[in-house]
């Protein structure tokens, strides 16, 4: 008997070999397969007549193959097919269509889906690169023919080449739903479904895969049928239930109830090097409000690059220190940790109090580490600044009161919490800082267990950064700008994607993500893939310039006479620190670097950011890099250099950088270009990996799920029977273990 948890391997028609292919797509069980939903639908019940098409629309057409030919033009082979309905005909064109040669027979019925284009040669229309499916012949009277035509047909993203494409999935899903009829366990309480007017699970699954005639196509394409909504809601409900439980658990734990008396307030004021912005004051108020409560703080501080998060964090840490506790600041890189350490010392010197700060990073030598650990353990360090080493080096604190995690997107959620597990009387407060401008609703769901503060105001006196795209051929001009700025006493960064050579084992090598597909690869033959690979390789033709080589090169040529520094992840900590210090003190004019300087580095006197091979970087990265300049009053420049051919997606990223400096706008675009998973770095950020939900599309359902989860957790009995409650909790545990991996996190 097939059940939802049956491994796919044991399903009729799937053996070990296909199971292995499916495993690659993270499909292990029958349930996983059923939650692989169609990404679009074709109305093959009411296919369009060729005579009623309008140019520009997306249309489903069923027609007869009238003839096909492979044309070898000078630039590329083009496959051209004529299809017809009665006396009307339409042309279909596939560029590089060699792989289609011989695939079609005249008289065959074919389902096409694509954009209708006007045709120059006649009054007829044409489709360019439409998706297609050859339909089974009329005589093939078997049941599965009915899955293809005469209905609203689901189209799936392939689960493995053309073999496991739409048709295969349709059949297997159809078979499974038949087998499971009446045996799909419900996962939501009946009264909840009734109240929300949502279909049961089995019905919902049936309807998303094989919609009944009459289901509005627009609803289907938008994943907005009641069936879709029910499945999306279910997934979000379990996410939110888990977050709600975590929130409640936190409320029961003991934290420090810090006092903010006059002494503490005076201490905070003493370290302020400038007037805080209104936003900084407000946010500090929110943070301190949490710190005064007897439960541990869990707060996310979001602020665009340069918005001034650091000083706010320092102030919060001073509050804890003034209450006799230790404060820890964890940074994602050694450079940043070092910079924070140096900056903190400078700021703290102004105070009449004698704060003791300690730096702890992985590459300090053992003796120094040991000393640091001892001072932390004996409470001889008030402020501890470090990297991951704070977690990894078995650091024990005498009395840790607050942890600030800078640039959260570099840390996993789990790691964030490991620090909490240190044996301690009360749990420290946690403040997580990020420069990733996450749209608010998304932030609330992603970091649902965190309260959110937003620094939405830049410190005064910033001038907009002038951003230009420049082709490699004009490098001469770029170096002239750098020299000119240096002459005026300013400094510059020049960033490369690699440290040296063109090896791809470079730690900082963070190439722009694979280009998103124009259309989902419902069908893509191996030949087409190969053609695409080839096309892509055209984009990467030039060898990469590297930081190390260009450091030598620029020194010897265009930037001769200037003081150059080289910084990258392979230098050991001392070297990095020396270089950073010298750059900070203005003893280096031009810092040649990799993306190690991407995050957080703060040298206000720097006025130029040159990024070579800019097409190689992701949008968030470019925005972060640009954020290194424009921190002082001087006019600043960001120069994006590119050479060779650039992919359309890279083109779009660069255009966006030139167009806007607004982090939120860039983030929205980045989100669109890459999808939420890539955007946040699913694994890195601990972002749940959804099966059916899409945080951008389903914001409304997320709100609903959140409300309902809170209500359910508050009083499960109101909505559910004992049996239903038991099943909800079991499902919750399973969902969190399997999908989110966060069970231990609370
Ligand atoms: P980020 O939010 O990117 O971490 P930082 O905390 O590094 O930003 O601050 C960026 C720069 O702005 C720093 O040089 C900092 O000293 C300065 N700064 C922060 N707040 C203010 C303020 N209220 N007035 C003037 N300068 C400020
Ligand atoms: Mg910062």
XYZ file of C-alpha atoms and ligand atoms in Angstrom:
774
model
C 0.000 0.000 0.000
C 1.413 3.367 -0.990
C 1.472 5.931 1.785
C 2.669 9.490 1.964
C 5.865 8.499 3.681
C 6.636 5.665 1.296
C 10.094 6.205 -0.202
C 9.725 7.021 -3.905
C 11.916 4.100 -4.789
C 9.097 1.716 -3.938
C 6.545 3.408 -6.138
C 5.553 1.511 -9.241
C 7.531 2.883 -12.180
C 10.312 4.353 -10.028
C 13.346 2.231 -9.381
C 16.596 2.971 -7.608
C 17.921 4.843 -10.611
C 15.063 7.317 -10.871
C 14.915 7.524 -7.098
C 18.515 8.691 -7.148
C 17.630 11.364 -9.698
C 14.731 12.478 -7.557
C 16.904 12.530 -4.452
C 18.988 15.181 -6.152
C 15.893 17.311 -6.262
C 15.338 16.589 -2.603
C 12.390 14.343 -3.307
C 12.538 11.307 -1.095
C 8.971 10.307 -0.393
C 5.598 10.128 -2.060
C 4.635 13.222 -0.131
C 7.588 15.160 -1.551
C 6.497 14.199 -5.011
C 2.931 15.355 -4.424
C 4.213 18.686 -3.150
C 6.107 19.267 -6.361
C 3.386 21.499 -7.754
C 2.908 22.538 -11.374
C 4.509 25.882 -12.096
C 1.889 26.696 -14.697
C -1.166 25.324 -16.413
C -2.365 25.086 -19.978
C -5.978 25.299 -20.889
C -6.214 22.402 -23.279
C -9.910 22.161 -22.642
C -10.466 25.454 -24.369
C -7.362 25.839 -26.494
C -7.237 29.008 -28.524
C -8.147 29.181 -32.154
C -5.342 30.565 -34.285
C -7.759 33.103 -35.709
C -8.515 34.700 -32.359
C -4.981 35.263 -31.081
C -3.739 38.747 -30.343
C -0.094 39.731 -30.559
C 1.685 40.048 -27.263
C -0.450 37.602 -25.281
C 0.684 34.279 -23.849
C -1.455 31.572 -25.391
C -2.034 27.834 -25.363
C -2.689 26.438 -28.792
C -3.358 22.924 -29.972
C -2.652 22.459 -33.637
C -1.528 19.998 -36.251
C 2.025 19.812 -37.493
C 1.993 20.781 -41.165
C 5.666 20.812 -41.874
C 9.045 21.523 -40.358
C 12.478 22.409 -41.619
C 15.919 23.084 -40.217
C 17.373 26.226 -41.772
C 21.098 26.697 -41.601
C 21.483 30.448 -41.600
C 24.857 32.073 -41.426
C 24.603 32.961 -37.749
C 22.858 29.875 -36.430
C 20.629 26.920 -37.252
C 16.944 27.765 -36.976
C 14.206 25.201 -36.708
C 10.999 26.368 -38.285
C 7.674 24.576 -38.004
C 4.296 25.374 -39.474
C 1.242 24.296 -37.531
C -2.349 24.582 -38.592
C -5.985 24.478 -37.617
C -8.212 24.072 -40.663
C -7.138 26.803 -43.035
C -5.268 28.952 -40.536
C -1.606 28.433 -39.893
C 1.085 29.698 -37.557
C 4.858 29.588 -37.648
C 6.965 28.443 -34.737
C 10.647 29.236 -34.565
C 13.421 27.821 -32.433
C 16.882 29.326 -32.616
C 19.718 26.828 -32.427
C 16.997 24.282 -33.038
C 19.143 21.499 -34.449
C 18.059 19.260 -31.610
C 14.465 19.378 -32.888
C 15.287 18.064 -36.337
C 13.385 14.868 -37.062
C 11.345 15.087 -33.894
C 8.006 15.890 -35.511
C 5.819 14.103 -38.031
C 3.322 15.849 -40.257
C -0.182 15.290 -38.964
C 0.853 15.040 -35.341
C -1.118 17.079 -32.839
C 0.994 19.383 -30.761
C 0.280 21.602 -27.756
C 2.151 24.893 -27.845
C 2.535 27.571 -25.239
C 4.236 30.842 -25.906
C 4.026 34.501 -26.663
C 2.104 35.457 -29.756
C 4.202 37.605 -32.077
C 3.077 39.394 -35.202
C 4.611 37.931 -38.304
C 6.059 40.130 -40.988
C 5.590 37.831 -43.933
C 1.860 37.293 -43.694
C -1.118 38.237 -41.638
C -0.562 35.160 -39.552
C 1.131 35.097 -36.188
C 4.163 33.281 -34.985
C 5.638 31.995 -31.762
C 9.310 32.166 -30.956
C 10.738 29.344 -28.877
C 7.338 28.172 -27.619
C 7.125 25.358 -25.138
C 5.607 22.329 -26.733
C 4.331 18.862 -26.121
C 3.536 16.305 -28.779
C 0.130 14.944 -27.887
C -0.718 11.254 -27.854
C -2.586 10.038 -30.919
C -6.344 9.796 -30.864
C -6.246 6.050 -31.110
C -4.238 5.787 -27.936
C -7.342 5.417 -25.895
C -5.607 4.744 -22.647
C -6.517 6.740 -19.635
C -3.324 8.743 -19.424
C -4.135 10.467 -22.704
C -6.775 12.264 -20.706
C -4.056 13.802 -18.583
C -2.653 15.608 -21.603
C -5.589 16.940 -23.557
C -9.196 17.914 -23.089
C -8.462 19.355 -19.697
C -6.551 21.984 -17.815
C -3.128 20.447 -18.034
C -0.483 20.916 -15.334
C 3.047 21.759 -16.473
C 5.871 20.883 -14.144
C 9.451 21.809 -13.735
C 11.376 18.744 -14.828
C 12.727 16.502 -12.104
C 15.535 15.208 -14.263
C 16.034 15.952 -17.934
C 13.425 15.222 -20.536
C 12.822 11.841 -19.004
C 11.247 13.134 -15.826
C 9.508 16.073 -17.425
C 5.878 17.103 -17.243
C 4.347 14.035 -18.824
C 6.150 11.635 -16.538
C 5.242 13.655 -13.453
C 1.592 13.922 -14.475
C 1.314 10.180 -14.776
C 3.058 9.341 -11.581
C 1.121 11.948 -9.608
C -2.124 10.773 -11.119
C -1.317 7.203 -10.203
C -0.337 8.161 -6.666
C -3.465 10.188 -6.072
C -5.483 7.205 -7.236
C -3.660 4.876 -4.901
C -4.001 7.250 -2.000
C -7.667 7.998 -2.488
C -9.204 8.431 0.933
C -5.845 7.915 2.657
C -4.235 11.312 2.683
C -4.106 12.238 6.360
C -5.381 15.706 7.172
C -2.820 17.981 8.783
C -4.991 20.872 9.883
C -7.871 20.773 12.384
C -11.263 20.451 10.704
C -12.775 23.427 12.487
C -9.871 25.639 11.411
C -10.412 24.652 7.796
C -14.117 25.251 8.113
C -13.581 28.680 9.612
C -11.145 29.673 6.872
C -13.263 27.998 4.239
C -10.373 25.948 2.948
C -10.515 22.524 1.283
C -9.134 19.405 2.925
C -5.630 18.270 2.140
C -6.472 15.470 -0.230
C -8.867 17.565 -2.231
C -6.366 20.395 -2.359
C -3.621 18.133 -3.680
C -5.952 16.681 -6.276
C -7.060 20.116 -7.452
C -3.616 21.671 -7.776
C -2.426 18.818 -9.927
C -5.577 18.207 -11.913
C -7.771 21.281 -11.697
C -11.435 20.714 -12.376
C -12.875 22.235 -15.504
C -13.998 25.769 -14.879
C -11.206 26.728 -12.483
C -10.225 30.238 -13.564
C -6.899 30.119 -15.387
C -5.747 33.401 -13.889
C -6.186 31.964 -10.391
C -4.275 28.863 -11.327
C -1.368 30.733 -12.848
C -1.136 32.924 -9.757
C -1.198 29.933 -7.390
C -4.295 31.509 -5.906
C -6.969 28.817 -6.161
C -8.488 27.665 -2.868
C -6.451 24.489 -3.263
C -3.199 26.395 -3.653
C -4.013 28.688 -0.785
C -4.759 25.790 1.467
C -1.407 24.124 0.780
C 0.530 27.362 1.101
C -1.312 28.239 4.278
C -0.515 24.843 5.719
C 3.178 25.298 5.151
C 3.241 28.813 6.583
C 1.033 27.801 9.507
C 3.610 25.267 10.602
C 6.419 27.757 10.208
C 4.551 30.308 12.288
C 3.504 27.797 14.937
C 7.142 26.954 15.469
C 8.148 30.605 15.648
C 5.300 31.330 18.045
C 6.417 28.547 20.346
C 9.942 29.861 20.290
C 8.724 33.329 21.129
C 6.757 31.989 24.055
C 9.575 29.891 25.320
C 11.781 32.932 25.289
C 9.270 34.834 27.382
C 9.632 32.206 30.070
C 13.379 32.393 30.226
C 15.364 34.542 32.548
C 17.500 37.316 31.238
C 19.121 40.323 32.799
C 16.902 43.219 33.786
C 19.412 45.981 33.174
C 19.015 49.301 34.871
C 19.400 52.535 33.033
C 20.040 54.962 35.790
C 21.718 58.330 35.431
C 25.145 56.714 35.707
C 24.509 54.478 32.733
C 23.025 57.299 30.736
C 25.992 59.503 31.400
C 28.316 56.683 30.304
C 26.458 56.340 27.016
C 26.646 60.044 26.382
C 30.352 60.159 27.050
C 31.225 57.821 24.225
C 29.116 59.571 21.587
C 31.461 61.145 19.029
C 28.623 63.007 17.314
C 24.955 63.878 17.600
C 22.961 60.732 17.008
C 20.324 60.849 14.305
C 16.665 60.676 15.294
C 16.597 57.121 14.020
C 19.613 56.158 16.121
C 17.956 57.615 19.223
C 14.704 55.811 18.547
C 16.413 52.495 17.905
C 18.592 52.764 20.987
C 15.406 53.418 22.942
C 13.862 50.232 21.581
C 16.943 48.221 22.420
C 17.303 49.599 25.910
C 13.589 49.002 26.451
C 14.230 45.304 25.809
C 17.320 45.262 27.958
C 15.393 46.517 30.951
C 12.961 43.633 30.758
C 13.744 40.501 32.751
C 13.402 38.287 29.657
C 16.258 37.922 27.172
C 16.276 40.361 24.273
C 16.155 38.977 20.751
C 16.241 41.920 18.402
C 17.190 42.459 14.785
C 18.636 45.848 13.924
C 18.349 46.555 10.276
C 20.040 49.524 8.688
C 21.476 50.192 5.270
C 25.238 50.434 4.883
C 26.528 53.509 6.600
C 23.398 54.141 8.638
C 25.435 54.036 11.833
C 24.584 50.752 13.496
C 27.916 50.369 15.224
C 27.627 53.231 17.649
C 24.123 52.148 18.636
C 25.440 48.693 19.414
C 28.315 50.124 21.404
C 25.918 52.176 23.470
C 23.800 49.126 24.214
C 26.934 47.261 25.250
C 27.933 50.097 27.550
C 24.571 49.771 29.302
C 25.314 46.122 30.025
C 28.858 46.887 31.141
C 27.669 49.655 33.447
C 25.425 47.008 34.989
C 28.463 44.923 35.799
C 28.200 42.532 32.864
C 30.404 41.677 29.930
C 29.475 42.482 26.363
C 30.497 40.560 23.271
C 30.513 41.714 19.665
C 30.832 39.080 16.983
C 31.854 40.081 13.480
C 31.853 37.973 10.315
C 35.486 38.546 9.344
C 38.768 39.124 11.110
C 39.235 42.428 9.391
C 35.909 43.642 10.588
C 36.458 42.343 14.102
C 39.798 44.117 14.187
C 38.297 47.313 12.892
C 35.521 47.193 15.468
C 38.114 46.598 18.134
C 40.242 49.548 17.091
C 37.251 51.828 16.654
C 35.749 50.772 19.966
C 38.994 51.499 21.761
C 39.163 54.900 20.210
C 35.611 55.702 21.214
C 35.946 54.259 24.695
C 39.112 56.225 25.395
C 36.961 59.314 25.537
C 35.110 57.930 28.481
C 36.251 58.601 31.996
C 35.540 54.963 32.774
C 38.299 52.492 32.103
C 36.646 49.909 29.892
C 38.764 46.902 29.152
C 38.429 45.615 25.585
C 39.752 42.313 24.269
C 40.081 41.024 20.717
C 39.727 37.351 19.989
C 40.010 35.952 16.474
C 40.897 32.545 15.114
C 44.303 33.384 13.756
C 45.746 34.990 16.859
C 48.586 32.861 18.079
C 47.829 30.381 20.837
C 49.384 32.397 23.624
C 47.397 35.491 22.799
C 44.247 33.455 22.552
C 44.903 31.834 25.851
C 45.456 35.153 27.480
C 42.282 36.562 25.974
C 40.287 33.561 27.116
C 41.662 33.854 30.618
C 40.802 37.525 30.867
C 37.298 36.837 29.592
C 36.852 33.971 32.017
C 37.994 35.984 35.028
C 35.890 38.976 34.111
C 38.947 41.087 33.346
C 37.496 41.996 29.975
C 34.385 44.155 29.737
C 34.068 44.294 26.015
C 34.977 41.257 23.954
C 35.214 41.636 20.210
C 35.847 38.726 17.935
C 34.898 36.460 15.124
C 33.462 32.961 15.070
C 36.326 32.158 17.373
C 34.092 33.383 20.188
C 31.979 30.317 19.563
C 34.643 27.922 18.432
C 37.428 28.482 20.902
C 35.479 27.376 23.937
C 35.376 30.843 25.312
C 33.758 31.044 28.712
C 32.485 34.306 29.990
C 32.439 35.374 33.607
C 29.164 37.206 33.207
C 28.025 37.755 29.661
C 25.142 40.212 29.503
C 24.756 41.039 25.840
C 25.860 39.643 22.505
C 25.841 41.737 19.379
C 26.133 39.859 16.113
C 27.189 42.119 13.256
C 26.079 41.390 9.709
C 23.798 38.530 10.480
C 23.428 37.330 6.923
C 26.827 35.755 7.240
C 25.841 33.664 10.200
C 23.624 30.659 10.437
C 20.725 30.859 12.789
C 21.993 27.875 14.680
C 25.343 29.418 15.282
C 23.727 32.494 16.574
C 22.196 30.432 19.289
C 25.165 28.336 20.171
C 26.593 31.234 22.003
C 23.496 31.232 24.150
C 24.202 27.773 25.393
C 27.143 28.877 27.448
C 26.399 28.044 31.034
C 25.202 31.187 32.617
C 22.937 32.292 35.385
C 20.801 34.467 33.184
C 20.679 34.409 29.440
C 22.387 37.256 27.642
C 20.493 39.641 25.435
C 21.076 39.248 21.726
C 21.155 42.014 19.170
C 21.588 40.951 15.563
C 22.591 43.605 13.043
C 22.161 43.393 9.321
C 22.654 45.716 6.392
C 20.530 43.537 4.153
C 17.478 45.665 3.579
C 14.855 43.030 4.050
C 11.335 44.084 3.165
C 9.506 44.320 6.449
C 6.985 41.540 6.007
C 9.745 39.222 4.942
C 11.867 40.165 7.900
C 8.997 39.414 10.212
C 8.608 35.938 8.872
C 12.263 35.137 8.442
C 13.287 36.386 11.778
C 9.869 35.876 13.249
C 11.399 35.122 16.602
C 13.195 38.458 16.629
C 11.802 41.912 17.224
C 12.707 44.366 14.535
C 14.282 47.819 14.699
C 15.024 49.799 11.578
C 17.610 52.555 11.144
C 15.982 54.373 8.272
C 18.001 57.546 8.242
C 21.565 58.214 7.177
C 23.789 60.446 9.303
C 23.859 64.026 8.024
C 26.374 65.367 5.565
C 26.535 62.456 3.183
C 26.789 63.305 -0.472
C 25.399 60.897 -3.017
C 27.960 58.559 -4.534
C 28.524 59.008 -8.241
C 28.296 55.583 -9.816
C 29.587 54.912 -13.327
C 29.980 51.914 -15.541
C 33.187 51.965 -17.455
C 34.499 49.474 -19.954
C 37.984 48.082 -19.492
C 39.193 50.023 -22.482
C 38.846 53.209 -20.511
C 40.879 51.928 -17.570
C 43.363 54.743 -18.176
C 40.690 57.304 -17.240
C 39.761 55.350 -14.146
C 43.297 55.331 -12.815
C 43.466 59.035 -13.528
C 40.495 59.570 -11.209
C 42.212 57.505 -8.551
C 45.439 59.499 -8.884
C 43.549 62.772 -8.777
C 41.682 61.780 -5.609
C 44.919 60.657 -3.985
C 46.458 63.995 -4.856
C 43.643 65.644 -2.935
C 44.452 63.504 0.063
C 41.699 60.943 -0.402
C 41.990 57.191 -0.563
C 40.662 54.520 -2.877
C 39.703 50.864 -2.951
C 40.214 48.655 -5.967
C 38.394 45.340 -5.709
C 38.970 42.112 -7.643
C 36.959 38.904 -7.645
C 39.952 36.654 -7.014
C 43.128 36.697 -4.953
C 45.443 35.360 -7.615
C 45.480 33.358 -10.796
C 42.164 32.030 -11.874
C 41.733 29.138 -9.502
C 38.245 28.625 -8.265
C 39.178 27.521 -4.772
C 39.465 31.046 -3.569
C 37.552 31.599 -0.392
C 36.278 35.036 -1.247
C 35.372 34.085 -4.735
C 31.721 34.804 -4.633
C 30.681 34.917 -8.210
C 27.356 36.227 -9.158
C 24.840 33.453 -8.832
C 23.905 31.414 -11.860
C 21.726 33.447 -14.132
C 18.053 32.874 -13.518
C 16.365 31.051 -16.363
C 14.137 33.118 -18.568
C 11.465 30.508 -18.443
C 11.338 27.553 -16.165
C 12.999 24.543 -17.679
C 9.908 22.448 -18.107
C 11.521 20.944 -21.119
C 15.078 21.314 -22.090
C 16.920 18.773 -24.076
C 20.525 17.906 -23.485
C 21.445 19.445 -26.807
C 19.823 22.701 -25.913
C 21.571 22.672 -22.590
C 24.872 22.138 -24.304
C 24.153 25.021 -26.635
C 23.379 27.191 -23.659
C 26.536 26.129 -21.862
C 28.463 27.141 -24.881
C 26.704 30.475 -25.021
C 27.460 31.018 -21.358
C 31.095 30.212 -21.776
C 31.279 33.121 -24.184
C 30.588 35.347 -21.233
C 33.552 34.137 -19.242
C 36.181 34.259 -21.888
C 38.679 36.716 -20.430
C 41.008 35.518 -17.738
C 40.277 37.200 -14.486
C 42.408 39.966 -13.227
C 43.393 39.203 -9.670
C 44.183 41.333 -6.658
C 47.736 40.044 -6.323
C 48.698 40.494 -9.967
C 47.067 43.870 -10.293
C 48.752 45.057 -7.137
C 52.103 44.465 -8.836
C 50.882 45.714 -12.152
C 49.331 48.974 -10.963
C 52.307 49.699 -8.765
C 54.550 49.413 -11.787
C 52.324 51.369 -14.136
C 49.291 53.595 -13.666
C 49.492 54.018 -9.932
C 53.245 54.197 -9.641
C 54.317 56.658 -6.980
C 51.220 56.125 -4.863
C 51.286 54.058 -1.701
C 49.519 50.808 -2.458
C 48.369 48.120 -0.056
C 47.230 44.572 -0.736
C 44.550 42.911 1.353
C 42.921 39.524 0.983
C 41.692 36.568 2.962
C 44.881 34.538 2.712
C 47.004 36.977 4.653
C 47.393 36.035 8.259
C 45.652 38.054 10.892
C 48.597 40.222 11.848
C 49.271 41.193 8.268
C 45.636 42.018 7.724
C 45.557 44.103 10.829
C 48.659 46.037 9.861
C 47.343 46.797 6.397
C 43.941 47.836 7.734
C 45.508 50.056 10.374
C 47.736 51.746 7.822
C 44.823 52.314 5.484
C 42.786 53.702 8.335
C 45.573 56.075 9.313
C 45.900 57.261 5.716
C 49.315 55.704 5.218
C 48.047 53.769 2.236
C 46.496 55.632 -0.695
C 45.032 52.752 -2.618
C 43.940 49.470 -1.134
C 43.922 46.633 -3.646
C 41.621 44.031 -2.263
C 39.162 41.224 -2.667
C 35.673 41.225 -1.220
C 37.099 40.838 2.277
C 36.393 44.531 2.560
C 32.815 44.055 1.462
C 31.248 44.202 4.840
C 31.483 46.941 7.388
C 34.898 48.426 6.669
C 34.759 52.080 7.608
C 37.334 54.578 6.393
C 35.535 57.886 5.847
C 38.455 59.426 3.974
C 38.129 56.885 1.159
C 36.349 58.446 -1.794
C 36.763 56.011 -4.675
C 35.635 52.425 -5.039
C 36.787 50.754 -8.219
C 35.355 47.297 -8.844
C 36.961 45.328 -11.636
C 34.988 42.512 -13.279
C 31.931 44.131 -11.737
C 29.702 41.794 -13.721
C 30.922 38.973 -11.533
C 29.472 40.293 -8.335
C 25.981 39.949 -6.963
C 23.829 42.987 -6.451
C 23.880 42.862 -2.670
C 27.637 42.576 -2.810
C 28.024 45.535 -5.132
C 25.815 47.602 -2.894
C 27.868 46.616 0.139
C 31.115 47.415 -1.629
C 29.859 50.793 -2.749
C 28.874 51.451 0.851
C 32.578 51.606 1.738
C 32.787 55.077 0.194
C 30.596 58.124 0.642
C 31.111 57.951 4.376
C 32.681 61.345 4.701
C 31.729 64.762 3.409
C 33.784 64.482 0.210
C 32.294 63.654 -3.152
C 32.676 59.937 -3.752
C 32.815 57.686 -6.767
C 31.969 54.082 -7.443
C 33.373 52.824 -10.732
C 32.101 49.533 -12.068
C 34.540 48.195 -14.622
C 33.584 45.493 -17.062
C 35.172 43.831 -20.003
C 34.021 41.383 -22.628
C 30.468 40.239 -23.023
C 28.067 40.439 -20.161
C 25.020 38.319 -19.499
C 21.622 40.037 -19.494
C 21.173 39.493 -15.773
C 24.557 41.044 -14.989
C 23.630 43.886 -17.304
C 20.522 44.438 -15.212
C 22.445 44.405 -11.951
C 24.909 47.008 -13.177
C 22.173 49.216 -14.570
C 20.396 49.087 -11.223
C 23.563 50.097 -9.412
C 23.952 53.133 -11.625
C 20.280 53.995 -11.338
C 19.810 53.919 -7.591
C 21.542 53.973 -4.276
C 18.492 52.915 -2.338
C 19.244 49.645 -0.556
C 15.616 48.633 -0.378
C 15.079 49.143 -4.083
C 18.189 47.128 -4.887
C 17.132 44.418 -2.472
C 13.717 44.105 -4.088
C 15.349 43.774 -7.475
C 17.877 41.294 -6.182
C 15.034 39.320 -4.700
C 13.279 39.267 -8.042
C 16.406 38.320 -9.928
C 17.407 35.550 -7.620
C 14.388 34.462 -5.626
C 14.237 34.541 -1.827
C 16.297 31.401 -1.327
C 19.314 32.676 -3.187
C 18.841 36.185 -1.933
C 19.149 35.315 1.690
C 21.425 32.388 1.086
C 19.037 29.733 2.335
C 21.528 27.776 4.298
C 23.486 30.724 5.558
C 20.600 32.727 6.817
C 18.645 29.775 8.115
C 15.868 30.702 5.761
C 13.209 28.066 5.637
C 13.250 26.194 2.407
C 9.641 26.251 1.305
C 7.978 23.626 -0.799
C 4.950 25.548 -1.977
C 5.022 28.939 -0.326
C 6.781 31.940 -1.797
C 7.387 34.733 0.648
C 7.113 37.451 -1.946
C 3.920 36.200 -3.490
C 2.236 34.960 -0.352
C 2.619 37.861 2.038
C -1.120 37.913 2.742
C -1.272 34.241 3.599
C 1.765 34.678 5.801
C -0.095 37.260 7.863
C -3.067 34.930 8.156
C -0.875 31.995 9.096
C 0.776 34.077 11.756
C -2.523 35.076 13.333
C -3.873 31.572 13.220
C -0.673 30.091 14.622
C -0.736 32.501 17.550
C -4.362 31.641 18.191
C -3.739 27.932 17.979
C -0.720 27.951 20.250
C -2.594 30.100 22.754
C -5.529 27.760 22.981
C -5.324 24.646 20.838
C -8.455 23.210 22.391
C -10.601 25.946 20.945
C -10.093 24.730 17.433
C -9.026 21.137 17.607
C -9.893 17.776 19.076
C -7.311 15.916 21.139
C -6.475 13.718 18.231
C -6.060 16.686 15.917
C -3.870 18.456 18.440
C -1.611 15.450 18.675
C -1.286 15.348 14.932
C -0.536 19.051 14.675
C 2.275 18.793 17.220
C 3.728 15.732 15.526
C 3.612 17.438 12.157
C 5.162 20.549 13.630
C 8.077 18.618 15.012
C 8.588 16.848 11.726
C 8.295 19.998 9.631
C 10.809 21.861 11.750
C 13.256 19.045 11.889
C 13.124 18.292 8.251
C 12.590 21.599 6.532
C 13.999 24.204 8.822
C 16.511 22.322 10.894
C 15.848 24.732 13.694
C 14.425 22.490 16.352
C 17.440 22.819 18.572
C 17.669 26.498 17.987
C 15.300 27.687 20.694
P 26.956 50.671 9.414
O 25.528 50.845 9.789
O 27.124 50.411 7.944
O 27.679 49.667 10.268
P 28.700 52.511 10.696
O 28.217 52.244 12.049
O 30.000 51.918 10.287
O 27.613 52.088 9.634
O 28.703 54.086 10.480
C 29.109 54.643 9.262
C 29.850 55.943 9.491
O 28.978 56.968 9.914
C 30.906 55.851 10.549
O 32.031 56.566 10.108
C 30.290 56.512 11.748
O 31.253 57.048 12.603
C 29.447 57.564 11.122
N 28.271 57.952 11.905
C 27.408 57.115 12.498
N 26.415 57.802 13.102
C 26.669 59.107 12.874
C 25.998 60.323 13.235
N 24.890 60.318 13.957
N 26.544 61.486 12.809
C 27.671 61.486 12.073
N 28.342 60.386 11.704
C 27.853 59.209 12.094
Mg 28.641 47.883 10.216
